[in-house]
Coordinates of N, CA, C and O in Angstrom, one line a residue:
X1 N 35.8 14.6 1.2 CA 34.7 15.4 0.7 C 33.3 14.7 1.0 O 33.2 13.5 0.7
X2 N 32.5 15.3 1.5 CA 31.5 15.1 1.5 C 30.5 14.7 0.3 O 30.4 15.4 -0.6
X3 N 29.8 13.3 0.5 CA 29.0 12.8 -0.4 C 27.7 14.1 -0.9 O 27.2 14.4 -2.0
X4 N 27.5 14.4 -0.2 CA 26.1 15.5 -1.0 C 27.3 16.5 -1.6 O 26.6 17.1 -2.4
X5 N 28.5 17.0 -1.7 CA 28.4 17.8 -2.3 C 29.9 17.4 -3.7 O 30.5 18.3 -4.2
X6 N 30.0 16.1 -4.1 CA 30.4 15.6 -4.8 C 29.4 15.8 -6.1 O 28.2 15.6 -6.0
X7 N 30.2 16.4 -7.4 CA 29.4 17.6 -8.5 C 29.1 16.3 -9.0 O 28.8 16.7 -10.1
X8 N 28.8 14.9 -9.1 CA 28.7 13.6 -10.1 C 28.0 12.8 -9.5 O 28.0 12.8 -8.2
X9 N 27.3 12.0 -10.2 CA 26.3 10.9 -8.8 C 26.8 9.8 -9.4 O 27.0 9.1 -8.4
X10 N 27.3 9.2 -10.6 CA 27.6 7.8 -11.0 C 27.8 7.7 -12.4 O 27.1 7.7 -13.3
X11 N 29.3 7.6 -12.3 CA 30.2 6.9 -13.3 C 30.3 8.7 -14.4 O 30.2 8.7 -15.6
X12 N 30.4 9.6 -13.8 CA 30.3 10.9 -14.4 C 29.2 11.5 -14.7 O 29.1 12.3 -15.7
X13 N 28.3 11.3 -14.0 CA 27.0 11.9 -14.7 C 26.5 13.0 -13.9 O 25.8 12.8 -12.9
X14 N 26.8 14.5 -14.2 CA 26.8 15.6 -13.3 C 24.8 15.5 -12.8 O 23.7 15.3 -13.4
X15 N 25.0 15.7 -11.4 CA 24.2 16.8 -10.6 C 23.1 17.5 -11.4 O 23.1 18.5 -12.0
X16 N 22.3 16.7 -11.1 CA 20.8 18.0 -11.4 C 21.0 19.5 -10.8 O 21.3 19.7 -9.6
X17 N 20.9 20.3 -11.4 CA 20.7 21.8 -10.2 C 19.5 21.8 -9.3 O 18.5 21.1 -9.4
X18 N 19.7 22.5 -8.5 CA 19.0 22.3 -7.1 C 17.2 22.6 -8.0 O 16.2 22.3 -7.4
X19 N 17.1 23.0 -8.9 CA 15.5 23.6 -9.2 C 15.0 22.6 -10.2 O 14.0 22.9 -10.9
X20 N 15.6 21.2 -10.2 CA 14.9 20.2 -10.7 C 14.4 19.2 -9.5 O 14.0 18.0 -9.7
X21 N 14.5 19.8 -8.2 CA 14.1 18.9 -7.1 C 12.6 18.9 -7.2 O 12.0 18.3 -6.3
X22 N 12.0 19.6 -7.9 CA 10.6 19.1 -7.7 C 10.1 18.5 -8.5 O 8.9 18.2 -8.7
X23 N 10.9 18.3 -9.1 CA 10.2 17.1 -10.7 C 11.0 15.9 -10.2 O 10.5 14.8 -10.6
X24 N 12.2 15.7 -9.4 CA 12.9 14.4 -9.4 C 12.4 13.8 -8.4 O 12.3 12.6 -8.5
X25 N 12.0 14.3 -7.2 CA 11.2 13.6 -6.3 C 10.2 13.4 -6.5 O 9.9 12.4 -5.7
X26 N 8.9 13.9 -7.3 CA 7.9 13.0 -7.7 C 8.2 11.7 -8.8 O 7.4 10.8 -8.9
X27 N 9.3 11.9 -9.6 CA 9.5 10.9 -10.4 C 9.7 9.5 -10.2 O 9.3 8.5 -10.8
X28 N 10.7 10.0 -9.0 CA 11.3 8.6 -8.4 C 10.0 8.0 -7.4 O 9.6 6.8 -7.4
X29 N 9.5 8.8 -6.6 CA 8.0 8.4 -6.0 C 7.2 7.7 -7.1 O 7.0 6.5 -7.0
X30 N 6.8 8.4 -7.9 CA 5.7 7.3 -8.4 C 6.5 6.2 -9.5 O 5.9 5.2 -10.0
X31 N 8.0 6.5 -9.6 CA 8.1 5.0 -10.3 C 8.6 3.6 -9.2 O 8.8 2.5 -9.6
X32 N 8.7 4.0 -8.0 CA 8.8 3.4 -6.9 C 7.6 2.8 -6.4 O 7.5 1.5 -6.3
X33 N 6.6 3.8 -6.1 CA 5.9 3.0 -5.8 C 4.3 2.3 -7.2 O 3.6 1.3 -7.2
X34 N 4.3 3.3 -8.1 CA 4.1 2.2 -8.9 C 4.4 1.1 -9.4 O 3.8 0.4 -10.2
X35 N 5.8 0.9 -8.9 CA 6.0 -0.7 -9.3 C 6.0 -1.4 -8.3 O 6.5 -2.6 -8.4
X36 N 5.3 -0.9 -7.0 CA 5.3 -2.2 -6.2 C 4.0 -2.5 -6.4 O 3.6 -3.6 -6.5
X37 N 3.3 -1.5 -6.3 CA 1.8 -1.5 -6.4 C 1.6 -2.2 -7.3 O 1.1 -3.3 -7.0
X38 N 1.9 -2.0 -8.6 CA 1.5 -3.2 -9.8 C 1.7 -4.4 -9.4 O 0.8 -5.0 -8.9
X39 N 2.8 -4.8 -9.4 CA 3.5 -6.1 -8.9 C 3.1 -6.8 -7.9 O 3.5 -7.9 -7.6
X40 N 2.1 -5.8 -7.1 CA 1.6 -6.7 -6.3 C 0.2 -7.3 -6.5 O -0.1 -8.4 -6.1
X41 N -0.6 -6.3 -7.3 CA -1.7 -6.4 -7.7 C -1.3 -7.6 -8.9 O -1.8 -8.7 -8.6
X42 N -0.6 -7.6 -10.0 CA -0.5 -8.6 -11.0 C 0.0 -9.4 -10.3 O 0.0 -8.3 -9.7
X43 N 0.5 -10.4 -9.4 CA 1.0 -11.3 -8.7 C -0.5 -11.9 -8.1 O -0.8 -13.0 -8.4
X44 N -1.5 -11.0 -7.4 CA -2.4 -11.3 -7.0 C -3.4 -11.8 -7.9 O -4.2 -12.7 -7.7
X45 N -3.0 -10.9 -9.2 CA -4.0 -11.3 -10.4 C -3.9 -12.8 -11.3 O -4.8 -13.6 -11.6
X46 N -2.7 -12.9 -11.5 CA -2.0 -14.2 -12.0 C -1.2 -14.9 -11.6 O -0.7 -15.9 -12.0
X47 N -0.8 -14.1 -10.3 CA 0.4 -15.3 -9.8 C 1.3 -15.4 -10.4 O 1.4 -14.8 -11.5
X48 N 2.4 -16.2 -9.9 CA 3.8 -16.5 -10.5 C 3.5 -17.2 -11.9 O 3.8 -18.4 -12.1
X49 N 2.8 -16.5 -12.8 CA 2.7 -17.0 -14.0 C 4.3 -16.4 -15.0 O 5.2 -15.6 -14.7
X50 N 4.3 -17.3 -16.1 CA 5.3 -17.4 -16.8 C 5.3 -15.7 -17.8 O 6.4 -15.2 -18.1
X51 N 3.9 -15.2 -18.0 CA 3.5 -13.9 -18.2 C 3.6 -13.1 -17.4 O 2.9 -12.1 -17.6
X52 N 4.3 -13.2 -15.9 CA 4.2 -12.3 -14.7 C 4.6 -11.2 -15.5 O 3.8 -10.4 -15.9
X53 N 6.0 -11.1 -15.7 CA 6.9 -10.0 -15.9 C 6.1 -9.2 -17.4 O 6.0 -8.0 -17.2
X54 N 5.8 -9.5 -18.0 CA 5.1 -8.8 -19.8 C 3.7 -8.1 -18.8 O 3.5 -6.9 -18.7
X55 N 2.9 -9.0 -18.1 CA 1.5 -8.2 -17.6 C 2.3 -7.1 -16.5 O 1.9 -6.0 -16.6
X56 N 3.4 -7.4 -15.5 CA 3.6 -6.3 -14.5 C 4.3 -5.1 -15.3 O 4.2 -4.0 -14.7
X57 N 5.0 -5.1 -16.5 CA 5.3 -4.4 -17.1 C 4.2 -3.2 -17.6 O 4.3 -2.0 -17.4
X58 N 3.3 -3.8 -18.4 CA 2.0 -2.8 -19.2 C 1.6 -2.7 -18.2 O 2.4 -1.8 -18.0
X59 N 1.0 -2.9 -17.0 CA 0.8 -2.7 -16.3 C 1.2 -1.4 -15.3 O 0.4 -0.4 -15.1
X60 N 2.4 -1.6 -14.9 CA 3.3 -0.4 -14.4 C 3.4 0.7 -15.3 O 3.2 1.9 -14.8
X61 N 3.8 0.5 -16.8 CA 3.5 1.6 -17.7 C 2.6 2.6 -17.5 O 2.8 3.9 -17.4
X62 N 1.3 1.5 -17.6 CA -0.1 2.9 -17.5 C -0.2 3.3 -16.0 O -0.8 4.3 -15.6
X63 N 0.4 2.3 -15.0 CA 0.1 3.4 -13.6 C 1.0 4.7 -13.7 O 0.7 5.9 -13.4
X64 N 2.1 4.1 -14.1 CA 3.1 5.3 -14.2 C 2.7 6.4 -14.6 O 3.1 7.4 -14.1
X65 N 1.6 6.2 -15.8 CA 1.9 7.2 -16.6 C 1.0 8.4 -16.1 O 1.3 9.6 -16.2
X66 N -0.3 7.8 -15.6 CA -1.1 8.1 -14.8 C -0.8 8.6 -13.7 O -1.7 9.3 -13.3
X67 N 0.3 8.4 -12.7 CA 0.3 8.1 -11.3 C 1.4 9.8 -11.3 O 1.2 10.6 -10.4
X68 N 2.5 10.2 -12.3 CA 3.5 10.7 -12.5 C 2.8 11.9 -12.4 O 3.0 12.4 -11.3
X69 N 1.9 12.6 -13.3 CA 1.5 14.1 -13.6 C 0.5 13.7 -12.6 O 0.8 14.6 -11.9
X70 N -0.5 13.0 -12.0 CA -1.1 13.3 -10.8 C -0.2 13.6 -9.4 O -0.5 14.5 -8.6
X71 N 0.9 12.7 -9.3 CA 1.7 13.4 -8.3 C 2.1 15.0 -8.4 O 1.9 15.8 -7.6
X72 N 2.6 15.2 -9.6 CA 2.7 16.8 -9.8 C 1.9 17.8 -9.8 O 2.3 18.9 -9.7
X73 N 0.3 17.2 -9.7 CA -0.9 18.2 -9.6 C -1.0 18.4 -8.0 O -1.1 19.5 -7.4
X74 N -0.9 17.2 -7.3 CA -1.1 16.8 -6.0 C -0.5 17.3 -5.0 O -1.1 18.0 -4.2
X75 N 0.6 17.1 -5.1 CA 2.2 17.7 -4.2 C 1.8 18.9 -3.6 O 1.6 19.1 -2.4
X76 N 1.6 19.6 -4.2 CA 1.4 21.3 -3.6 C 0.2 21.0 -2.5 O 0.2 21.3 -1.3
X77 N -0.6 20.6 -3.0 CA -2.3 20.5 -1.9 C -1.8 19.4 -0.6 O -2.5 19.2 0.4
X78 N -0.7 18.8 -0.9 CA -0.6 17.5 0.1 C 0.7 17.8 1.5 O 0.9 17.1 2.5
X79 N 1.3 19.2 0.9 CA 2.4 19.8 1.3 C 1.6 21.0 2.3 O 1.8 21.2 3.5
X80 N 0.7 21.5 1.7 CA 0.0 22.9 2.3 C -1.0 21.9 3.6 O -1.2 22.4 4.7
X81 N -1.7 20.4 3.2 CA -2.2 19.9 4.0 C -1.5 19.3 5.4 O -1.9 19.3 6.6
X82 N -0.3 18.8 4.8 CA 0.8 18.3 6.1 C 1.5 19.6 6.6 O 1.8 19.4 7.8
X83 N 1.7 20.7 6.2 CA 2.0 21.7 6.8 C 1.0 22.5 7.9 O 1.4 23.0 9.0
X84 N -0.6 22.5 7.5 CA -1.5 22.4 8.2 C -1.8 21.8 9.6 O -2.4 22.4 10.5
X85 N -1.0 20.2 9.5 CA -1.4 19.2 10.5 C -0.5 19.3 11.5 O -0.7 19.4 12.7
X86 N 0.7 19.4 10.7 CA 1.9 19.0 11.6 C 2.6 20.4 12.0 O 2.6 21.4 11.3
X87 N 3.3 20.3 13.3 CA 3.9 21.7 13.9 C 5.1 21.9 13.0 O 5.6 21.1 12.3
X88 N 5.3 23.1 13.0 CA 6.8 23.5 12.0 C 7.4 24.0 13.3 O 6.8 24.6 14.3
X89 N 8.8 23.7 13.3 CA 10.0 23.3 14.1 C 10.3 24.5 14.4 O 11.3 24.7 15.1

């Protein structure tokens, strides 16, 4: 059987239905890349300090939290613009 269409992703935990795909790929986008972004900026800021992990943490929190519903405002205008740019197949 095929991996995409196995009903469980890990350790029994069913499948989103296909009409949560627009909320799960911006979710995992901005908690991906707000944690590098933090982490890199707090490393820059303090360095391998013994407080790295407690500042990259609050840190990542408020980008997140910020970063999450702006991706969801965004997405549509950024999709209609790359559809714009780029040839459709």
């Amino acid at each position: 059987m095929n991996a995409s269409h196995k009903p469980t992703i890990f350790l029994g935990i069913p499948k989103l239905p296909v009409r949560y795909g627009a909320l799960v790929m911006p979710l995992l986008l901005s908690l991906l890349m707000t944690s590098i972004v933090s982490l890199i900026s707090t490393l820059k800021s303090i360095g391998l300090s013994p407080q790295l992990t407690s500042k990259w943490l609050g840190a990542w929190g408020v980008s997140w939290l910020i970063a999450f519903p702006v991706l969801l405002l965004l997405l549509p205008v950024v999709r209609r613009a790359t559809a714009a740019l780029v040839r459709s197949p």
